[in-house]
Amino acid sequence: QVQLVESGGGAVQAGGSLRLSCAAAGDTYTRGCMAWFRQAPGKEREGVAVMDYDGNTDYADSVKGRFTISKDNAKNTLYLQINSAKPEDTAMYYCAADSRACHPSAARRLGPSAYNSWGQGTQVTVSS
């Protein structure tokens, strides 16, 4: 498994921006799938963005046009750029990875069962 460490969370006003980072250590997956999830209190964990090894991406409808997932292979780091933040974006954000190629179903790619490695999370709070 790969160890994942998120950073970059914090408090931001509505309309503001944040960039989250996820540093991967250990067995770095060469053909794997990586994603960002979030979980708000009392709600289920939801996938917000996923990127395959070739750089193809998928986003949840709620974040399309505002969030951007990217990665730096040389640094083994995954990023999530959050723009035009909304109070409903407030949640703990988690990085996830799996050694297998991304699932062919977009819905499954954005589901937590597709991943076998998880970070500890970083909190994002958006105030109105």
A tleap script that builds the chain and sets N, CA, C and O, in Angstrom:
source leaprc.protein.ff14SB
mol = sequence {
  NGLN VAL GLN LEU VAL GLU SER GLY GLY GLY
  ALA VAL GLN ALA GLY GLY SER LEU ARG LEU
  SER CYS ALA ALA ALA GLY ASP THR TYR THR
  ARG GLY CYS MET ALA TRP PHE ARG GLN ALA
  PRO GLY LYS GLU ARG GLU GLY VAL ALA VAL
  MET ASP TYR ASP GLY ASN THR ASP TYR ALA
  ASP SER VAL LYS GLY ARG PHE THR ILE SER
  LYS ASP ASN ALA LYS ASN THR LEU TYR LEU
  GLN ILE ASN SER ALA LYS PRO GLU ASP THR
  ALA MET TYR TYR CYS ALA ALA ASP SER ARG
  ALA CYS HIE PRO SER ALA ALA ARG ARG LEU
  GLY PRO SER ALA TYR ASN SER TRP GLY GLN
  GLY THR GLN VAL THR VAL SER CSER
}
set mol.1.N position { 0.831 -1.189 0.000 }
set mol.1.CA position { 0.000 0.000 0.000 }
set mol.1.C position { 0.866 1.239 0.000 }
set mol.1.O position { 2.048 1.192 0.339 }
set mol.2.N position { 0.265 2.340 -0.381 }
set mol.2.CA position { 0.968 3.604 -0.416 }
set mol.2.C position { 0.486 4.455 0.758 }
set mol.2.O position { -0.694 4.429 1.106 }
set mol.3.N position { 1.398 5.204 1.361 }
set mol.3.CA position { 1.028 6.115 2.442 }
set mol.3.C position { 0.685 7.472 1.837 }
set mol.3.O position { 1.418 7.993 0.996 }
set mol.4.N position { -0.425 8.030 2.268 }
set mol.4.CA position { -0.914 9.295 1.735 }
set mol.4.C position { -1.042 10.314 2.859 }
set mol.4.O position { -1.606 10.018 3.912 }
set mol.5.N position { -0.516 11.520 2.631 }
set mol.5.CA position { -0.576 12.586 3.630 }
set mol.5.C position { -1.115 13.846 2.975 }
set mol.5.O position { -0.496 14.407 2.071 }
set mol.6.N position { -2.279 14.281 3.444 }
set mol.6.CA position { -2.892 15.490 2.904 }
set mol.6.C position { -2.429 16.718 3.672 }
set mol.6.O position { -2.054 16.635 4.842 }
set mol.7.N position { -2.463 17.872 2.985 }
set mol.7.CA position { -2.180 19.154 3.614 }
set mol.7.C position { -2.867 20.247 2.797 }
set mol.7.O position { -3.367 20.003 1.699 }
set mol.8.N position { -2.880 21.453 3.358 }
set mol.8.CA position { -3.414 22.590 2.626 }
set mol.8.C position { -4.812 23.014 3.011 }
set mol.8.O position { -5.311 24.024 2.517 }
set mol.9.N position { -5.454 22.257 3.888 }
set mol.9.CA position { -6.789 22.657 4.313 }
set mol.9.C position { -6.743 23.906 5.182 }
set mol.9.O position { -5.677 24.352 5.607 }
set mol.10.N position { -7.923 24.457 5.435 }
set mol.10.CA position { -8.008 25.643 6.270 }
set mol.10.C position { -9.354 26.306 6.128 }
set mol.10.O position { -10.304 25.723 5.607 }
set mol.11.N position { -9.421 27.537 6.601 }
set mol.11.CA position { -10.659 28.306 6.534 }
set mol.11.C position { -10.572 29.332 5.421 }
set mol.11.O position { -9.536 29.972 5.238 }
set mol.12.N position { -11.654 29.488 4.680 }
set mol.12.CA position { -11.695 30.440 3.577 }
set mol.12.C position { -13.115 30.997 3.487 }
set mol.12.O position { -14.083 30.323 3.840 }
set mol.13.N position { -13.221 32.216 3.017 }
set mol.13.CA position { -14.546 32.797 2.827 }
set mol.13.C position { -15.135 32.312 1.509 }
set mol.13.O position { -14.414 31.912 0.596 }
set mol.14.N position { -16.448 32.356 1.434 }
set mol.14.CA position { -17.130 31.986 0.197 }
set mol.14.C position { -16.574 32.795 -0.971 }
set mol.14.O position { -16.378 34.007 -0.870 }
set mol.15.N position { -16.325 32.106 -2.074 }
set mol.15.CA position { -15.738 32.741 -3.236 }
set mol.15.C position { -14.233 32.651 -3.288 }
set mol.15.O position { -13.618 32.980 -4.303 }
set mol.16.N position { -13.630 32.201 -2.186 }
set mol.16.CA position { -12.181 32.109 -2.105 }
set mol.16.C position { -11.637 30.813 -2.684 }
set mol.16.O position { -12.379 29.999 -3.233 }
set mol.17.N position { -10.319 30.636 -2.552 }
set mol.17.CA position { -9.632 29.490 -3.146 }
set mol.17.C position { -8.707 28.824 -2.138 }
set mol.17.O position { -8.206 29.457 -1.208 }
set mol.18.N position { -8.496 27.530 -2.348 }
set mol.18.CA position { -7.544 26.745 -1.578 }
set mol.18.C position { -6.925 25.719 -2.501 }
set mol.18.O position { -7.545 25.310 -3.483 }
set mol.19.N position { -5.695 25.294 -2.194 }
set mol.19.CA position { -5.105 24.176 -2.900 }
set mol.19.C position { -4.711 23.100 -1.899 }
set mol.19.O position { -3.896 23.336 -1.007 }
set mol.20.N position { -5.284 21.945 -2.051 }
set mol.20.CA position { -4.953 20.803 -1.212 }
set mol.20.C position { -3.866 19.974 -1.894 }
set mol.20.O position { -3.817 19.867 -3.120 }
set mol.21.N position { -3.000 19.393 -1.069 }
set mol.21.CA position { -1.936 18.527 -1.577 }
set mol.21.C position { -2.022 17.166 -0.917 }
set mol.21.O position { -2.471 17.038 0.223 }
set mol.22.N position { -1.586 16.149 -1.650 }
set mol.22.CA position { -1.546 14.783 -1.127 }
set mol.22.C position { -0.216 14.173 -1.544 }
set mol.22.O position { -0.003 13.860 -2.715 }
set mol.23.N position { 0.675 14.009 -0.570 }
set mol.23.CA position { 1.979 13.431 -0.838 }
set mol.23.C position { 1.910 11.913 -0.662 }
set mol.23.O position { 1.434 11.414 0.358 }
set mol.24.N position { 2.389 11.193 -1.667 }
set mol.24.CA position { 2.365 9.731 -1.647 }
set mol.24.C position { 3.763 9.191 -1.373 }
set mol.24.O position { 4.739 9.634 -1.978 }
set mol.25.N position { 3.850 8.237 -0.463 }
set mol.25.CA position { 5.129 7.603 -0.123 }
set mol.25.C position { 4.934 6.094 -0.053 }
set mol.25.O position { 3.815 5.604 0.096 }
set mol.26.N position { 6.032 5.375 -0.161 }
set mol.26.CA position { 5.934 3.924 -0.123 }
set mol.26.C position { 5.843 3.370 -1.530 }
set mol.26.O position { 6.551 3.832 -2.424 }
set mol.27.N position { 4.985 2.390 -1.739 }
set mol.27.CA position { 4.805 1.817 -3.064 }
set mol.27.C position { 4.002 2.780 -3.929 }
set mol.27.O position { 2.781 2.864 -3.800 }
set mol.28.N position { 4.677 3.496 -4.798 }
set mol.28.CA position { 3.994 4.452 -5.661 }
set mol.28.C position { 3.394 3.698 -6.846 }
set mol.28.O position { 4.120 3.052 -7.603 }
set mol.29.N position { 2.109 3.775 -7.006 }
set mol.29.CA position { 1.407 3.027 -8.033 }
set mol.29.C position { 1.760 3.570 -9.415 }
set mol.29.O position { 1.641 4.767 -9.676 }
set mol.30.N position { 2.193 2.675 -10.289 }
set mol.30.CA position { 2.595 3.113 -11.625 }
set mol.30.C position { 1.420 3.120 -12.600 }
set mol.30.O position { 1.468 3.836 -13.600 }
set mol.31.N position { 0.364 2.342 -12.337 }
set mol.31.CA position { -0.793 2.330 -13.239 }
set mol.31.C position { -2.073 2.547 -12.470 }
set mol.31.O position { -3.146 2.148 -12.924 }
set mol.32.N position { -1.976 3.171 -11.312 }
set mol.32.CA position { -3.127 3.248 -10.439 }
set mol.32.C position { -4.032 4.425 -10.684 }
set mol.32.O position { -3.881 5.187 -11.638 }
set mol.33.N position { -4.985 4.538 -9.774 }
set mol.33.CA position { -6.027 5.550 -9.815 }
set mol.33.C position { -5.945 6.360 -8.523 }
set mol.33.O position { -5.733 5.795 -7.450 }
set mol.34.N position { -6.112 7.671 -8.620 }
set mol.34.CA position { -6.074 8.514 -7.434 }
set mol.34.C position { -7.256 9.469 -7.443 }
set mol.34.O position { -7.735 9.871 -8.503 }
set mol.35.N position { -7.719 9.826 -6.255 }
set mol.35.CA position { -8.940 10.622 -6.173 }
set mol.35.C position { -8.968 11.451 -4.894 }
set mol.35.O position { -8.212 11.211 -3.953 }
set mol.36.N position { -9.853 12.423 -4.892 }
set mol.36.CA position { -10.184 13.206 -3.710 }
set mol.36.C position { -11.634 12.923 -3.324 }
set mol.36.O position { -12.529 12.887 -4.168 }
set mol.37.N position { -11.832 12.724 -2.036 }
set mol.37.CA position { -13.161 12.552 -1.471 }
set mol.37.C position { -13.377 13.606 -0.388 }
set mol.37.O position { -12.431 14.247 0.071 }
set mol.38.N position { -14.631 13.774 0.010 }
set mol.38.CA position { -14.918 14.643 1.140 }
set mol.38.C position { -16.068 14.064 1.947 }
set mol.38.O position { -16.913 13.327 1.438 }
set mol.39.N position { -16.066 14.422 3.218 }
set mol.39.CA position { -17.136 13.955 4.105 }
set mol.39.C position { -17.488 15.052 5.090 }
set mol.39.O position { -16.652 15.494 5.879 }
set mol.40.N position { -18.733 15.483 5.031 }
set mol.40.CA position { -19.240 16.478 5.968 }
set mol.40.C position { -19.897 15.755 7.139 }
set mol.40.O position { -20.320 14.609 6.991 }
set mol.41.N position { -19.990 16.397 8.293 }
set mol.41.CA position { -20.608 15.756 9.462 }
set mol.41.C position { -22.009 15.249 9.158 }
set mol.41.O position { -22.840 15.988 8.631 }
set mol.42.N position { -22.272 13.990 9.490 }
set mol.42.CA position { -23.590 13.411 9.284 }
set mol.42.C position { -23.880 12.980 7.866 }
set mol.42.O position { -24.988 12.536 7.564 }
set mol.43.N position { -22.889 13.107 6.982 }
set mol.43.CA position { -23.108 12.736 5.580 }
set mol.43.C position { -22.142 11.635 5.173 }
set mol.43.O position { -21.124 11.408 5.827 }
set mol.44.N position { -22.479 10.951 4.076 }
set mol.44.CA position { -21.609 9.914 3.559 }
set mol.44.C position { -20.408 10.525 2.844 }
set mol.44.O position { -20.447 11.662 2.375 }
set mol.45.N position { -19.345 9.733 2.778 }
set mol.45.CA position { -18.168 10.186 2.034 }
set mol.45.C position { -18.499 10.188 0.552 }
set mol.45.O position { -19.050 9.217 0.031 }
set mol.46.N position { -18.163 11.279 -0.129 }
set mol.46.CA position { -18.468 11.397 -1.553 }
set mol.46.C position { -17.211 11.714 -2.344 }
set mol.46.O position { -16.349 12.469 -1.895 }
set mol.47.N position { -17.123 11.127 -3.523 }
set mol.47.CA position { -16.009 11.412 -4.404 }
set mol.47.C position { -16.216 12.753 -5.094 }
set mol.47.O position { -17.323 13.048 -5.545 }
set mol.48.N position { -15.173 13.566 -5.181 }
set mol.48.CA position { -15.296 14.859 -5.862 }
set mol.48.C position { -14.474 14.915 -7.131 }
set mol.48.O position { -14.863 15.602 -8.076 }
set mol.49.N position { -13.343 14.215 -7.188 }
set mol.49.CA position { -12.502 14.265 -8.383 }
set mol.49.C position { -11.612 13.034 -8.428 }
set mol.49.O position { -11.157 12.541 -7.396 }
set mol.50.N position { -11.372 12.547 -9.637 }
set mol.50.CA position { -10.518 11.378 -9.817 }
set mol.50.C position { -9.627 11.588 -11.040 }
set mol.50.O position { -10.021 12.228 -12.016 }
set mol.51.N position { -8.413 11.031 -10.963 }
set mol.51.CA position { -7.481 11.126 -12.088 }
set mol.51.C position { -6.819 9.774 -12.291 }
set mol.51.O position { -6.342 9.158 -11.338 }
set mol.52.N position { -6.791 9.311 -13.548 }
set mol.52.CA position { -6.093 8.066 -13.811 }
set mol.52.C position { -4.631 8.336 -14.140 }
set mol.52.O position { -4.200 9.489 -14.180 }
set mol.53.N position { -3.870 7.274 -14.376 }
set mol.53.CA position { -2.424 7.426 -14.581 }
set mol.53.C position { -2.121 8.282 -15.809 }
set mol.53.O position { -1.113 8.987 -15.854 }
set mol.54.N position { -3.015 8.210 -16.812 }
set mol.54.CA position { -2.801 8.961 -18.049 }
set mol.54.C position { -3.260 10.417 -17.945 }
set mol.54.O position { -3.113 11.188 -18.894 }
set mol.55.N position { -3.812 10.786 -16.799 }
set mol.55.CA position { -4.227 12.167 -16.600 }
set mol.55.C position { -5.678 12.456 -16.932 }
set mol.55.O position { -6.100 13.611 -16.882 }
set mol.56.N position { -6.448 11.437 -17.267 }
set mol.56.CA position { -7.879 11.640 -17.512 }
set mol.56.C position { -8.584 11.888 -16.183 }
set mol.56.O position { -8.230 11.303 -15.160 }
set mol.57.N position { -9.588 12.766 -16.214 }
set mol.57.CA position { -10.237 13.186 -14.968 }
set mol.57.C position { -11.756 13.043 -15.022 }
set mol.57.O position { -12.367 13.044 -16.090 }
set mol.58.N position { -12.333 12.923 -13.850 }
set mol.58.CA position { -13.787 12.971 -13.660 }
set mol.58.C position { -14.071 13.814 -12.431 }
set mol.58.O position { -13.280 13.857 -11.488 }
set mol.59.N position { -15.207 14.479 -12.457 }
set mol.59.CA position { -15.599 15.317 -11.329 }
set mol.59.C position { -17.059 15.068 -10.961 }
set mol.59.O position { -17.888 14.736 -11.808 }
set mol.60.N position { -17.343 15.238 -9.686 }
set mol.60.CA position { -18.734 15.246 -9.256 }
set mol.60.C position { -19.414 16.486 -9.825 }
set mol.60.O position { -18.785 17.532 -9.981 }
set mol.61.N position { -20.694 16.363 -10.130 }
set mol.61.CA position { -21.419 17.482 -10.727 }
set mol.61.C position { -21.364 18.724 -9.840 }
set mol.61.O position { -21.341 19.846 -10.345 }
set mol.62.N position { -21.344 18.531 -8.539 }
set mol.62.CA position { -21.384 19.648 -7.600 }
set mol.62.C position { -20.119 20.504 -7.611 }
set mol.62.O position { -20.121 21.619 -7.091 }
set mol.63.N position { -19.027 19.983 -8.208 }
set mol.63.CA position { -17.770 20.737 -8.184 }
set mol.63.C position { -17.240 21.052 -9.575 }
set mol.63.O position { -16.222 21.731 -9.704 }
set mol.64.N position { -17.906 20.574 -10.614 }
set mol.64.CA position { -17.439 20.823 -11.978 }
set mol.64.C position { -17.332 22.314 -12.246 }
set mol.64.O position { -18.233 23.085 -11.918 }
set mol.65.N position { -16.224 22.704 -12.842 }
set mol.65.CA position { -16.002 24.106 -13.160 }
set mol.65.C position { -15.379 24.903 -12.024 }
set mol.65.O position { -14.945 26.038 -12.221 }
set mol.66.N position { -15.334 24.300 -10.814 }
set mol.66.CA position { -14.757 25.005 -9.665 }
set mol.66.C position { -13.533 24.286 -9.099 }
set mol.66.O position { -12.608 24.938 -8.614 }
set mol.67.N position { -13.514 22.970 -9.153 }
set mol.67.CA position { -12.401 22.180 -8.636 }
set mol.67.C position { -11.573 21.644 -9.789 }
set mol.67.O position { -12.106 21.322 -10.851 }
set mol.68.N position { -10.262 21.549 -9.573 }
set mol.68.CA position { -9.371 20.964 -10.561 }
set mol.68.C position { -8.415 20.003 -9.878 }
set mol.68.O position { -7.714 20.376 -8.937 }
set mol.69.N position { -8.388 18.766 -10.352 }
set mol.69.CA position { -7.449 17.771 -9.842 }
set mol.69.C position { -6.241 17.729 -10.767 }
set mol.69.O position { -6.379 17.805 -11.988 }
set mol.70.N position { -5.058 17.608 -10.176 }
set mol.70.CA position { -3.835 17.536 -10.969 }
set mol.70.C position { -2.799 16.741 -10.183 }
set mol.70.O position { -3.002 16.442 -9.007 }
set mol.71.N position { -1.708 16.404 -10.824 }
set mol.71.CA position { -0.661 15.663 -10.122 }
set mol.71.C position { 0.693 16.009 -10.685 }
set mol.71.O position { 0.819 16.413 -11.841 }
set mol.72.N position { 1.705 15.846 -9.854 }
set mol.72.CA position { 3.094 16.021 -10.234 }
set mol.72.C position { 3.775 14.669 -9.997 }
set mol.72.O position { 4.101 14.321 -8.863 }
set mol.73.N position { 3.986 13.915 -11.077 }
set mol.73.CA position { 4.539 12.570 -10.924 }
set mol.73.C position { 5.951 12.593 -10.340 }
set mol.73.O position { 6.333 11.685 -9.602 }
set mol.74.N position { 6.716 13.614 -10.664 }
set mol.74.CA position { 8.094 13.702 -10.156 }
set mol.74.C position { 8.113 13.871 -8.639 }
set mol.74.O position { 9.043 13.424 -7.968 }
set mol.75.N position { 7.082 14.517 -8.110 }
set mol.75.CA position { 6.996 14.753 -6.664 }
set mol.75.C position { 6.068 13.758 -5.975 }
set mol.75.O position { 5.893 13.819 -4.758 }
set mol.76.N position { 5.468 12.839 -6.743 }
set mol.76.CA position { 4.495 11.890 -6.182 }
set mol.76.C position { 3.419 12.613 -5.376 }
set mol.76.O position { 3.069 12.200 -4.270 }
set mol.77.N position { 2.911 13.682 -5.941 }
set mol.77.CA position { 1.944 14.518 -5.227 }
set mol.77.C position { 0.710 14.762 -6.080 }
set mol.77.O position { 0.802 15.077 -7.266 }
set mol.78.N position { -0.448 14.607 -5.445 }
set mol.78.CA position { -1.744 14.888 -6.063 }
set mol.78.C position { -2.269 16.195 -5.489 }
set mol.78.O position { -2.076 16.473 -4.305 }
set mol.79.N position { -2.927 16.995 -6.309 }
set mol.79.CA position { -3.442 18.285 -5.865 }
set mol.79.C position { -4.943 18.389 -6.128 }
set mol.79.O position { -5.486 17.714 -7.001 }
set mol.80.N position { -5.594 19.249 -5.352 }
set mol.80.CA position { -6.976 19.625 -5.629 }
set mol.80.C position { -7.074 21.140 -5.461 }
set mol.80.O position { -6.968 21.657 -4.349 }
set mol.81.N position { -7.275 21.836 -6.560 }
set mol.81.CA position { -7.472 23.281 -6.534 }
set mol.81.C position { -8.959 23.559 -6.367 }
set mol.81.O position { -9.778 23.125 -7.177 }
set mol.82.N position { -9.295 24.282 -5.315 }
set mol.82.CA position { -10.677 24.654 -5.036 }
set mol.82.C position { -10.841 26.142 -5.308 }
set mol.82.O position { -10.203 26.964 -4.651 }
set mol.83.N position { -11.673 26.490 -6.252 }
set mol.83.CA position { -11.984 27.882 -6.569 }
set mol.83.C position { -13.464 28.155 -6.347 }
set mol.83.O position { -14.276 27.231 -6.310 }
set mol.84.N position { -13.802 29.407 -6.201 }
set mol.84.CA position { -15.206 29.797 -5.989 }
set mol.84.C position { -15.839 28.931 -4.898 }
set mol.84.O position { -16.928 28.383 -5.074 }
set mol.85.N position { -15.142 28.821 -3.782 }
set mol.85.CA position { -15.593 27.952 -2.702 }
set mol.85.C position { -16.976 28.364 -2.193 }
set mol.85.O position { -17.316 29.546 -2.159 }
set mol.86.N position { -17.757 27.368 -1.802 }
set mol.86.CA position { -19.098 27.579 -1.275 }
set mol.86.C position { -19.184 26.993 0.137 }
set mol.86.O position { -18.443 26.064 0.458 }
set mol.87.N position { -20.067 27.513 0.979 }
set mol.87.CA position { -20.213 26.937 2.327 }
set mol.87.C position { -20.492 25.433 2.297 }
set mol.87.O position { -20.072 24.711 3.201 }
set mol.88.N position { -21.187 24.963 1.281 }
set mol.88.CA position { -21.477 23.525 1.185 }
set mol.88.C position { -20.251 22.686 0.832 }
set mol.88.O position { -20.322 21.457 0.829 }
set mol.89.N position { -19.133 23.339 0.535 }
set mol.89.CA position { -17.877 22.608 0.324 }
set mol.89.C position { -17.194 22.260 1.651 }
set mol.89.O position { -16.207 21.525 1.669 }
set mol.90.N position { -17.714 22.782 2.745 }
set mol.90.CA position { -17.132 22.509 4.056 }
set mol.90.C position { -17.190 21.021 4.366 }
set mol.90.O position { -18.266 20.423 4.367 }
set mol.91.N position { -16.028 20.424 4.629 }
set mol.91.CA position { -15.934 18.980 4.867 }
set mol.91.C position { -14.486 18.622 5.190 }
set mol.91.O position { -13.577 19.440 5.044 }
set mol.92.N position { -14.296 17.381 5.633 }
set mol.92.CA position { -12.961 16.808 5.703 }
set mol.92.C position { -12.668 16.227 4.325 }
set mol.92.O position { -13.464 15.464 3.778 }
set mol.93.N position { -11.531 16.593 3.781 }
set mol.93.CA position { -11.149 16.132 2.446 }
set mol.93.C position { -10.088 15.047 2.575 }
set mol.93.O position { -9.110 15.197 3.308 }
set mol.94.N position { -10.301 13.944 1.844 }
set mol.94.CA position { -9.414 12.799 1.889 }
set mol.94.C position { -8.835 12.496 0.518 }
set mol.94.O position { -9.516 12.615 -0.501 }
set mol.95.N position { -7.584 12.106 0.508 }
set mol.95.CA position { -6.922 11.598 -0.679 }
set mol.95.C position { -7.046 10.079 -0.665 }
set mol.95.O position { -6.946 9.452 0.389 }
set mol.96.N position { -7.265 9.488 -1.845 }
set mol.96.CA position { -7.396 8.044 -1.940 }
set mol.96.C position { -6.626 7.536 -3.152 }
set mol.96.O position { -6.472 8.245 -4.147 }
set mol.97.N position { -6.146 6.302 -3.057 }
set mol.97.CA position { -5.390 5.723 -4.168 }
set mol.97.C position { -5.643 4.222 -4.233 }
set mol.97.O position { -6.011 3.590 -3.243 }
set mol.98.N position { -5.437 3.678 -5.410 }
set mol.98.CA position { -5.544 2.236 -5.604 }
set mol.98.C position { -4.527 1.818 -6.651 }
set mol.98.O position { -4.275 2.549 -7.609 }
set mol.99.N position { -3.945 0.639 -6.468 }
set mol.99.CA position { -2.924 0.161 -7.390 }
set mol.99.C position { -3.511 -0.265 -8.732 }
set mol.99.O position { -2.781 -0.352 -9.720 }
set mol.100.N position { -4.789 -0.526 -8.785 }
set mol.100.CA position { -5.420 -0.930 -10.028 }
set mol.100.C position { -5.746 0.282 -10.885 }
set mol.100.O position { -5.845 1.401 -10.382 }
set mol.101.N position { -5.908 0.058 -12.160 }
set mol.101.CA position { -6.345 1.125 -13.056 }
set mol.101.C position { -7.733 1.586 -12.629 }
set mol.101.O position { -8.484 0.829 -12.014 }
set mol.102.N position { -8.062 2.804 -12.951 }
set mol.102.CA position { -9.371 3.346 -12.586 }
set mol.102.C position { -10.479 2.471 -13.163 }
set mol.102.O position { -10.372 1.942 -14.269 }
set mol.103.N position { -11.544 2.336 -12.379 }
set mol.103.CA position { -12.693 1.544 -12.828 }
set mol.103.C position { -13.292 2.169 -14.082 }
set mol.103.O position { -13.357 3.393 -14.189 }
set mol.104.N position { -13.731 1.343 -15.034 }
set mol.104.CA position { -14.298 1.903 -16.271 }
set mol.104.C position { -15.584 2.685 -16.051 }
set mol.104.O position { -15.937 3.523 -16.881 }
set mol.105.N position { -16.289 2.437 -14.964 }
set mol.105.CA position { -17.515 3.172 -14.672 }
set mol.105.C position { -17.183 4.451 -13.919 }
set mol.105.O position { -16.506 4.416 -12.891 }
set mol.106.N position { -17.665 5.589 -14.437 }
set mol.106.CA position { -17.401 6.867 -13.780 }
set mol.106.C position { -17.993 6.874 -12.369 }
set mol.106.O position { -17.385 7.398 -11.436 }
set mol.107.N position { -19.175 6.291 -12.224 }
set mol.107.CA position { -19.820 6.259 -10.920 }
set mol.107.C position { -18.982 5.464 -9.920 }
set mol.107.O position { -18.859 5.854 -8.759 }
set mol.108.N position { -18.402 4.341 -10.376 }
set mol.108.CA position { -17.580 3.533 -9.477 }
set mol.108.C position { -16.256 4.226 -9.164 }
set mol.108.O position { -15.731 4.106 -8.057 }
set mol.109.N position { -15.713 4.964 -10.162 }
set mol.109.CA position { -14.459 5.686 -9.922 }
set mol.109.C position { -14.627 6.704 -8.801 }
set mol.109.O position { -13.682 6.989 -8.065 }
set mol.110.N position { -15.821 7.245 -8.676 }
set mol.110.CA position { -16.083 8.251 -7.643 }
set mol.110.C position { -16.674 7.630 -6.377 }
set mol.110.O position { -17.171 8.346 -5.509 }
set mol.111.N position { -16.620 6.305 -6.271 }
set mol.111.CA position { -17.103 5.625 -5.083 }
set mol.111.C position { -15.952 5.151 -4.209 }
set mol.111.O position { -14.924 4.726 -4.736 }
set mol.112.N position { -16.093 5.210 -2.891 }
set mol.112.CA position { -14.991 4.869 -1.994 }
set mol.112.C position { -14.529 3.414 -2.087 }
set mol.112.O position { -13.385 3.122 -1.738 }
set mol.113.N position { -15.379 2.495 -2.545 }
set mol.113.CA position { -14.983 1.097 -2.594 }
set mol.113.C position { -13.910 0.811 -3.632 }
set mol.113.O position { -13.319 -0.269 -3.619 }
set mol.114.N position { -13.645 1.751 -4.528 }
set mol.114.CA position { -12.654 1.547 -5.588 }
set mol.114.C position { -11.228 1.807 -5.124 }
set mol.114.O position { -10.297 1.686 -5.921 }
set mol.115.N position { -11.032 2.162 -3.852 }
set mol.115.CA position { -9.711 2.577 -3.376 }
set mol.115.C position { -9.301 1.803 -2.137 }
set mol.115.O position { -10.122 1.538 -1.259 }
set mol.116.N position { -8.002 1.434 -2.070 }
set mol.116.CA position { -7.536 0.653 -0.930 }
set mol.116.C position { -6.550 1.395 -0.039 }
set mol.116.O position { -6.077 0.840 0.953 }
set mol.117.N position { -6.235 2.638 -0.377 }
set mol.117.CA position { -5.347 3.438 0.474 }
set mol.117.C position { -5.973 4.800 0.691 }
set mol.117.O position { -6.500 5.415 -0.236 }
set mol.118.N position { -5.905 5.261 1.932 }
set mol.118.CA position { -6.538 6.533 2.304 }
set mol.118.C position { -5.611 7.347 3.192 }
set mol.118.O position { -4.865 6.799 4.003 }
set mol.119.N position { -5.668 8.666 3.027 }
set mol.119.CA position { -4.979 9.556 3.938 }
set mol.119.C position { -5.829 9.841 5.166 }
set mol.119.O position { -6.945 9.336 5.292 }
set mol.120.N position { -5.298 10.646 6.061 }
set mol.120.CA position { -5.985 10.967 7.308 }
set mol.120.C position { -6.963 12.134 7.162 }
set mol.120.O position { -7.815 12.340 8.026 }
set mol.121.N position { -6.845 12.890 6.085 }
set mol.121.CA position { -7.782 13.973 5.830 }
set mol.121.C position { -7.244 15.336 6.218 }
set mol.121.O position { -6.364 15.462 7.069 }
set mol.122.N position { -7.796 16.352 5.571 }
set mol.122.CA position { -7.499 17.744 5.892 }
set mol.122.C position { -8.814 18.520 5.854 }
set mol.122.O position { -9.606 18.366 4.924 }
set mol.123.N position { -9.040 19.347 6.862 }
set mol.123.CA position { -10.324 20.035 7.014 }
set mol.123.C position { -10.388 21.293 6.163 }
set mol.123.O position { -9.452 22.092 6.147 }
set mol.124.N position { -11.493 21.460 5.459 }
set mol.124.CA position { -11.780 22.682 4.709 }
set mol.124.C position { -13.068 23.275 5.265 }
set mol.124.O position { -14.094 22.600 5.348 }
set mol.125.N position { -12.997 24.546 5.644 }
set mol.125.CA position { -14.165 25.239 6.182 }
set mol.125.C position { -14.394 26.509 5.375 }
set mol.125.O position { -13.512 27.362 5.282 }
set mol.126.N position { -15.579 26.628 4.794 }
set mol.126.CA position { -15.925 27.790 3.982 }
set mol.126.C position { -17.024 28.568 4.687 }
set mol.126.O position { -18.105 28.038 4.946 }
set mol.127.N position { -16.742 29.823 4.995 }
set mol.127.CA position { -17.720 30.657 5.682 }
set mol.127.C position { -18.447 31.567 4.698 }
set mol.127.O position { -17.891 31.977 3.678 }
set mol.128.N position { -19.688 31.871 5.023 }
set mol.128.CA position { -20.496 32.700 4.121 }
set mol.128.C position { -20.322 34.174 4.437 }
set mol.128.O position { -20.925 35.022 3.780 }
savepdb mol mol.pdb
quit
